[in-house]
Coordinates of C-alpha atoms in Angstrom, one line a residue:
M1 CA 0.0 0.0 0.0
P2 CA 1.4 3.4 -0.9
S3 CA 2.4 5.9 1.8
M4 CA 0.6 9.2 2.3
R5 CA 3.2 10.9 0.0
Q6 CA 2.5 8.3 -2.7
S7 CA -1.3 8.4 -2.2
Y8 CA -3.5 7.9 -5.2
T9 CA -5.3 10.8 -6.9
V10 CA -8.3 10.4 -9.0
T11 CA -7.4 11.9 -12.3
V12 CA -8.2 11.1 -15.9
P13 CA -5.2 9.9 -17.9
E14 CA -4.6 11.2 -21.4
D15 CA -5.6 7.7 -22.7
P16 CA -7.9 6.0 -20.2
P17 CA -7.5 2.2 -20.2
A18 CA -10.3 0.2 -21.7
A19 CA -10.9 -1.5 -18.3
A20 CA -11.6 1.8 -16.7
F21 CA -14.0 3.1 -19.4
P22 CA -16.2 1.1 -21.7
F23 CA -15.5 3.7 -24.4
H24 CA -12.6 5.8 -25.7
K25 CA -12.3 9.5 -24.8
Q26 CA -11.8 10.3 -28.5
D27 CA -15.1 8.5 -29.3
L28 CA -16.9 10.6 -26.7
R29 CA -15.6 13.8 -27.9
R30 CA -16.4 12.9 -31.5
K31 CA -20.0 12.3 -30.5
S32 CA -20.2 15.4 -28.3
P33 CA -17.5 18.0 -28.9
Q34 CA -18.6 19.9 -25.8
I35 CA -17.7 17.1 -23.4
S36 CA -15.4 18.4 -20.7
R37 CA -12.6 16.8 -18.7
S38 CA -14.6 17.2 -15.6
M39 CA -17.3 15.0 -17.1
L40 CA -14.7 12.3 -17.7
V41 CA -13.6 12.7 -14.0
S42 CA -17.2 12.4 -12.8
T43 CA -17.6 9.2 -14.9
F44 CA -14.4 7.8 -13.5
V45 CA -15.5 8.5 -9.9
G46 CA -19.0 7.0 -10.6
L47 CA -17.4 3.8 -11.8
L48 CA -15.1 3.8 -8.8
I49 CA -18.2 4.0 -6.5
N50 CA -20.0 1.3 -8.4
Q51 CA -17.0 -0.9 -8.1
A52 CA -17.0 -0.3 -4.4
K53 CA -20.6 -1.5 -4.2
N54 CA -19.7 -4.8 -5.9
S55 CA -16.4 -5.3 -4.1
K56 CA -15.8 -7.3 -0.9
N57 CA -13.1 -4.9 0.1
A58 CA -15.1 -1.7 -0.6
Q59 CA -13.3 1.6 -0.6
G60 CA -13.7 3.8 2.4
L61 CA -13.4 0.9 4.9
V62 CA -9.8 1.5 5.9
G63 CA -8.6 2.4 9.4
L64 CA -6.3 5.2 10.6
R65 CA -3.3 4.5 12.8
N66 CA -3.3 6.1 16.2
L67 CA -0.1 8.2 16.4
G68 CA -0.4 8.6 20.2
N69 CA -3.7 9.9 21.6
T70 CA -4.9 10.9 18.1
C71 CA -8.2 9.0 18.3
F72 CA -10.0 12.4 18.4
M73 CA -8.5 13.3 15.1
N74 CA -9.2 9.8 13.5
S75 CA -12.8 9.9 14.6
I76 CA -13.5 13.2 12.9
L77 CA -11.5 12.4 9.8
Q78 CA -13.6 9.2 9.2
C79 CA -16.8 11.2 9.7
L80 CA -15.6 13.7 7.1
S81 CA -14.4 11.0 4.8
N82 CA -18.0 9.6 4.7
T83 CA -19.4 13.1 4.0
H84 CA -20.1 12.1 0.4
E85 CA -20.0 15.6 -1.3
L86 CA -16.8 16.5 0.6
R87 CA -15.4 13.1 -0.4
D88 CA -16.2 13.6 -4.1
Y89 CA -14.7 17.1 -3.9
C90 CA -11.4 15.6 -2.9
L91 CA -11.6 12.6 -5.2
R92 CA -12.1 14.8 -8.2
N93 CA -9.3 17.2 -7.1
C94 CA -11.8 20.1 -7.3
H95 CA -9.9 21.8 -4.5
L96 CA -7.0 22.5 -6.9
K97 CA -9.1 25.1 -8.9
D98 CA -10.5 26.6 -5.7
L99 CA -7.2 27.1 -3.9
N100 CA -7.0 30.8 -2.9
K101 CA -4.4 32.2 -5.3
S102 CA -3.1 34.6 -2.6
C103 CA -2.1 31.7 -0.3
R104 CA -1.6 28.8 -2.8
A105 CA 1.8 28.2 -1.4
K106 CA 0.3 27.8 2.1
A107 CA -2.5 25.5 1.0
A108 CA -0.8 22.4 2.4
L109 CA -3.7 21.5 4.8
M110 CA -6.3 21.1 2.1
D111 CA -3.8 19.3 0.0
E112 CA -3.0 16.7 2.7
F113 CA -6.6 16.3 3.6
A114 CA -7.5 15.6 0.0
K115 CA -4.6 13.1 -0.3
L116 CA -5.7 11.3 2.9
T117 CA -9.3 11.1 1.6
Q118 CA -8.1 9.8 -1.7
T119 CA -6.0 7.1 0.0
L120 CA -8.9 6.0 2.1
W121 CA -11.1 5.6 -1.0
T122 CA -8.5 4.1 -3.4
S123 CA -6.6 1.8 -1.1
A124 CA -6.6 -1.8 -2.5
G125 CA -5.8 -3.4 0.9
N126 CA -7.1 -3.3 4.5
E127 CA -3.9 -2.1 6.2
A128 CA -4.5 1.0 8.3
I129 CA -3.2 4.3 7.0
S130 CA -0.9 6.7 8.9
P131 CA -2.3 10.3 9.0
S132 CA 1.2 11.6 10.0
D133 CA 1.6 14.0 7.1
F134 CA -1.9 15.4 7.7
K135 CA -1.2 15.8 11.4
T136 CA 2.0 17.8 10.5
Q137 CA -0.1 20.3 8.6
I138 CA -3.0 20.7 11.0
Q139 CA -0.6 21.4 13.9
K140 CA 1.0 24.1 11.7
Y141 CA -2.4 25.7 11.2
A142 CA -3.5 25.2 14.8
P143 CA -0.5 24.9 17.1
R144 CA -2.8 23.7 20.0
F145 CA -2.7 20.2 18.3
V146 CA 1.1 20.0 18.5
G147 CA 2.2 16.9 20.4
Y148 CA 0.2 13.9 21.4
N149 CA -2.1 15.0 24.2
Q150 CA -5.8 14.0 24.0
Q151 CA -7.9 16.8 22.5
D152 CA -11.6 17.5 22.0
A153 CA -13.0 16.1 18.8
Q154 CA -15.6 18.9 18.3
E155 CA -12.9 21.6 18.8
F156 CA -10.7 19.8 16.3
L157 CA -13.5 19.7 13.8
R158 CA -14.0 23.5 14.1
F159 CA -10.3 24.2 13.5
L160 CA -10.1 21.8 10.6
L161 CA -13.1 23.1 8.8
D162 CA -11.9 26.7 9.3
G163 CA -8.5 25.8 7.9
L164 CA -9.9 24.0 4.9
H165 CA -12.3 26.9 4.2
N166 CA -9.6 29.5 4.4
E167 CA -7.5 27.7 1.8
V168 CA -10.2 27.2 -0.7
N169 CA -12.1 30.4 -0.1
R170 CA -13.3 31.7 -3.5
V171 CA -13.0 35.3 -2.3
V172 CA -9.5 36.6 -2.7
G173 CA -8.4 39.3 -0.3
R174 CA -11.6 39.3 1.8
P175 CA -12.7 42.8 0.9
R176 CA -14.0 45.1 3.7
V177 CA -17.8 44.9 3.6
P178 CA -19.5 48.3 4.6
V179 CA -21.9 48.3 7.5
E180 CA -25.5 48.8 6.3
D181 CA -28.7 49.4 8.1
F182 CA -31.3 46.6 7.3
D183 CA -33.7 47.4 10.1
H184 CA -36.3 48.8 7.7
L185 CA -36.5 45.4 5.9
S186 CA -38.7 42.4 6.8
D187 CA -36.9 39.6 8.7
D188 CA -36.7 37.3 5.7
E189 CA -35.2 40.1 3.5
K190 CA -32.8 41.1 6.3
G191 CA -31.7 37.5 6.8
E192 CA -31.1 37.1 3.0
R193 CA -29.1 40.4 2.9
M194 CA -27.0 39.4 5.9
W195 CA -26.3 36.0 4.3
N196 CA -25.2 37.6 1.0
K197 CA -22.9 40.0 3.0
Y198 CA -21.3 36.9 4.7
L199 CA -20.7 35.3 1.3
E200 CA -19.0 38.4 0.1
R201 CA -16.1 37.4 2.4
E202 CA -16.6 33.7 3.1
D203 CA -17.4 31.6 0.1
S204 CA -16.1 28.0 -0.4
K205 CA -17.2 24.4 -0.8
V206 CA -16.9 24.0 2.9
V207 CA -19.3 26.9 3.5
D208 CA -21.6 25.4 0.8
L209 CA -21.9 22.2 2.9
F210 CA -21.6 23.1 6.6
V211 CA -22.8 26.7 7.2
G212 CA -26.3 27.7 8.1
Q213 CA -27.8 30.8 9.6
L214 CA -29.3 31.5 13.0
K215 CA -31.9 34.1 13.8
S216 CA -31.7 35.7 17.3
S217 CA -34.9 37.7 18.4
L218 CA -34.7 40.1 21.3
T219 CA -38.1 41.4 22.6
C220 CA -38.4 44.2 25.0
N221 CA -40.8 43.4 27.9
E222 CA -41.6 47.1 28.3
C223 CA -42.6 48.3 24.9
G224 CA -42.7 45.0 22.9
F225 CA -40.2 46.1 20.3
C226 CA -38.4 43.1 18.7
S227 CA -34.9 43.4 17.1
T228 CA -33.4 40.6 15.1
V229 CA -29.8 39.6 14.4
F230 CA -28.7 36.9 11.9
D231 CA -25.5 35.0 12.3
P232 CA -23.8 32.1 10.4
F233 CA -23.2 28.9 12.3
W234 CA -20.9 25.9 11.5
D235 CA -22.4 23.7 14.2
L236 CA -24.9 23.9 17.1
S237 CA -23.7 23.1 20.6
L238 CA -26.7 21.6 22.4
P239 CA -27.2 21.5 26.1
I240 CA -28.5 18.1 27.3
S241 CA -31.8 18.5 29.0
K242 CA -32.4 16.4 32.2
K243 CA -35.4 14.3 32.9
G244 CA -36.3 11.9 35.7
S245 CA -36.1 8.9 33.3
G246 CA -32.4 9.5 32.6
E247 CA -33.2 9.5 28.8
V248 CA -33.9 12.5 26.6
T249 CA -34.5 13.0 22.9
L250 CA -32.5 15.1 20.5
N251 CA -35.5 17.4 20.1
D252 CA -35.5 18.0 23.8
C253 CA -31.9 19.2 23.5
I254 CA -32.7 21.5 20.5
R255 CA -35.8 22.9 22.4
L256 CA -33.5 23.7 25.3
F257 CA -31.1 25.5 22.9
T258 CA -33.9 27.5 21.3
K259 CA -36.1 28.2 24.3
E260 CA -36.8 31.8 25.4
D261 CA -34.3 33.2 27.9
V262 CA -35.1 36.1 30.1
L263 CA -32.4 38.8 30.2
D264 CA -32.7 40.7 33.5
G265 CA -30.5 42.3 36.1
D266 CA -27.0 42.8 34.9
E267 CA -27.9 41.1 31.6
K268 CA -30.4 43.7 30.6
P269 CA -29.7 44.9 27.1
I270 CA -30.5 48.4 25.7
C271 CA -33.8 48.5 23.9
Q272 CA -33.4 50.3 20.5
R273 CA -36.8 51.9 20.9
C274 CA -36.7 52.8 24.7
K275 CA -33.1 53.8 24.4
S276 CA -32.5 52.4 27.9
R277 CA -31.7 49.0 29.5
R278 CA -34.8 46.9 29.7
K279 CA -35.8 43.4 30.7
C280 CA -36.0 41.4 27.5
T281 CA -36.6 37.9 26.2
K282 CA -34.2 36.2 23.7
K283 CA -34.9 33.3 21.4
F284 CA -33.0 31.4 18.7
T285 CA -34.5 29.9 15.5
I286 CA -32.9 28.5 12.4
Q287 CA -33.2 30.9 9.5
K288 CA -31.2 28.9 6.9
F289 CA -30.6 25.2 7.1
P290 CA -27.2 23.9 6.1
Q291 CA -26.7 20.9 3.8
I292 CA -24.7 19.2 6.5
L293 CA -26.0 19.8 10.0
V294 CA -23.4 19.2 12.8
L295 CA -24.9 18.8 16.3
H296 CA -22.5 18.8 19.3
L297 CA -23.9 17.3 22.5
K298 CA -22.5 19.3 25.4
R299 CA -21.4 16.4 27.6
F300 CA -18.5 18.1 29.3
S301 CA -18.5 21.0 31.9
E302 CA -15.5 23.2 31.3
P303 CA -14.9 25.9 33.9
G304 CA -11.8 27.6 32.8
R305 CA -11.5 25.2 29.8
V306 CA -10.7 22.3 32.1
K307 CA -13.1 19.4 31.7
T308 CA -14.3 18.5 35.2
S309 CA -17.3 16.2 34.6
K310 CA -19.1 14.3 31.9
L311 CA -22.8 13.7 31.3
S312 CA -23.5 10.2 30.2
T313 CA -27.2 10.8 29.6
F314 CA -28.6 8.7 26.7
V315 CA -29.8 11.1 24.0
N316 CA -32.2 9.3 21.7
F317 CA -31.6 10.7 18.2
P318 CA -33.3 9.6 15.0
L319 CA -31.3 7.9 12.2
K320 CA -33.7 9.0 9.6
E321 CA -36.2 11.9 9.2
L322 CA -35.1 14.4 11.8
D323 CA -37.7 17.1 11.2
L324 CA -36.7 20.6 12.3
K325 CA -39.8 22.4 11.3
E326 CA -40.5 23.2 14.9
F327 CA -37.2 25.2 15.1
S328 CA -37.3 27.1 11.8
S329 CA -37.9 30.8 11.7
E330 CA -41.4 32.0 10.8
N331 CA -42.1 31.6 7.1
S332 CA -39.0 29.4 6.7
A333 CA -39.3 26.1 5.0
T334 CA -39.1 22.8 6.9
A335 CA -36.0 20.6 6.6
I336 CA -35.6 16.9 7.1
Y337 CA -32.3 15.3 7.9
N338 CA -30.8 11.8 7.8
L339 CA -27.9 10.8 10.1
Y340 CA -24.7 9.5 8.4
A341 CA -22.0 9.8 11.0
V342 CA -21.4 9.9 14.8
S343 CA -18.2 10.8 16.7
N344 CA -18.3 8.9 20.0
H345 CA -16.5 9.6 23.3
I346 CA -16.0 6.6 25.5
G347 CA -14.9 7.0 29.1
S348 CA -14.6 9.9 31.5
T349 CA -12.7 13.2 31.7
L350 CA -9.8 11.4 33.3
G351 CA -9.4 9.0 30.5
G352 CA -11.3 8.6 27.3
H353 CA -11.3 7.3 23.7
Y354 CA -12.9 8.5 20.5
T355 CA -14.5 6.3 17.8
A356 CA -16.8 6.9 14.9
Y357 CA -19.9 5.2 13.4
C358 CA -20.4 6.1 9.8
R359 CA -22.7 5.0 7.0
N360 CA -20.6 4.3 4.0
P361 CA -22.0 6.5 1.1
A362 CA -21.2 3.8 -1.5
L363 CA -22.7 0.9 0.3
G364 CA -25.3 2.5 2.5
E365 CA -24.3 0.3 5.5
W366 CA -23.0 1.3 8.9
Y367 CA -19.5 0.7 10.1
S368 CA -17.5 1.2 13.3
Y369 CA -14.2 3.1 12.9
N370 CA -12.0 2.5 16.0
D371 CA -8.6 3.8 14.9
S372 CA -7.0 1.0 12.8
R373 CA -10.0 -1.3 13.1
V374 CA -13.1 -1.1 10.9
S375 CA -16.0 -3.4 11.3
P376 CA -19.7 -3.6 10.2
I377 CA -22.4 -2.7 12.7
S378 CA -26.1 -2.8 12.6
S379 CA -28.1 0.4 12.6
S380 CA -29.5 -0.5 16.1
Q381 CA -26.0 -0.1 17.5
V382 CA -25.5 3.5 16.3
R383 CA -27.4 5.1 19.2
S384 CA -25.5 5.1 22.5
S385 CA -24.7 7.2 25.5
D386 CA -21.3 7.8 24.0
A387 CA -22.6 9.9 21.1
Y388 CA -20.8 13.2 21.1
V389 CA -21.0 14.9 17.6
L390 CA -23.8 14.0 15.2
F391 CA -23.6 14.5 11.5
Y392 CA -26.8 14.9 9.6
E393 CA -27.4 15.4 5.8
L394 CA -30.3 17.3 4.4
A395 CA -32.8 15.0 2.8
T396 CA -35.4 17.4 1.6
S397 CA -36.2 21.1 1.8
S398 CA -38.4 23.4 -0.1
H399 CA -35.8 26.1 0.0
M400 CA -32.0 25.7 0.1

């Protein structure tokens, strides 16, 4: 099996072998002069995935070596490897044309991430792959990951997505966006204008997949005036609600995140109409649903960023048809999501281990990724009290 530096890349050779394509590139272009190289790449990737479906050693079922307490990294990398649009983006080398020209020489993180993904999906054997080259790059981007201490998987995910986005941002130079007053617009118009302003600076494949928009409504208890703010989000950190039964649902956690909070005492904000500090109520709703919804279950208490305790509450989450209509902003479309990956934390704050459960996008079956070991599991095993970060993919929505 090749090393990371020798990893495969999915490219179309000048003369594709007959075994790879049931036709010749010249024949295709003779029949359709407008055919592009990207179409040939798409065909090749499609054949690769079809081959995986019919193969006993399907691609994407390769483990990652633990380099020394790097299970947190391996867990997230396997979840992202099974994010099928991000996987295809890497397999097709689409990142090469998106690399920010102003920092192309510094785009080593995206390059190594793509190489690692390609190796996971083109490896002919079952031997685990070393992510050492990738680790070298992520710790250059985020020095907190230097060394071999156990780290938080959700925190690693945020840094990784931010680093990948920065390197393939389609916006060069990040122009300064002037501050505009949108208070005269309706909430839907204001949300759309704020989203477009965000894209004027932050626009990438990573944003296309992972970023949504939250609406925060602040209502004055004195005069009833309601002000709204719209902010992008990459994931939602959900508090775990507590019930006497010891089991809660994922919707219980989202309700706790979005419930109205009363801001009083020292927390009183200034009402824009009253022009003075007033008791207010604050509420979150989802204005724009992302294609990939990442939900982080807040199992750890972290006073001073030191984990002191862990909640092992069983959160019952749906594998299919997570309906978020209840949490959408007024007049926003509903959105239904299907689960495809889970990052698990096993153990306590004193000693823990990360694994991943992922649904292989080529086979549609669930697998357990425990560092070097990959094994099939049934869908009934996916839910557990170890679930820490949930990855959902948008199944249907009347507005994207």
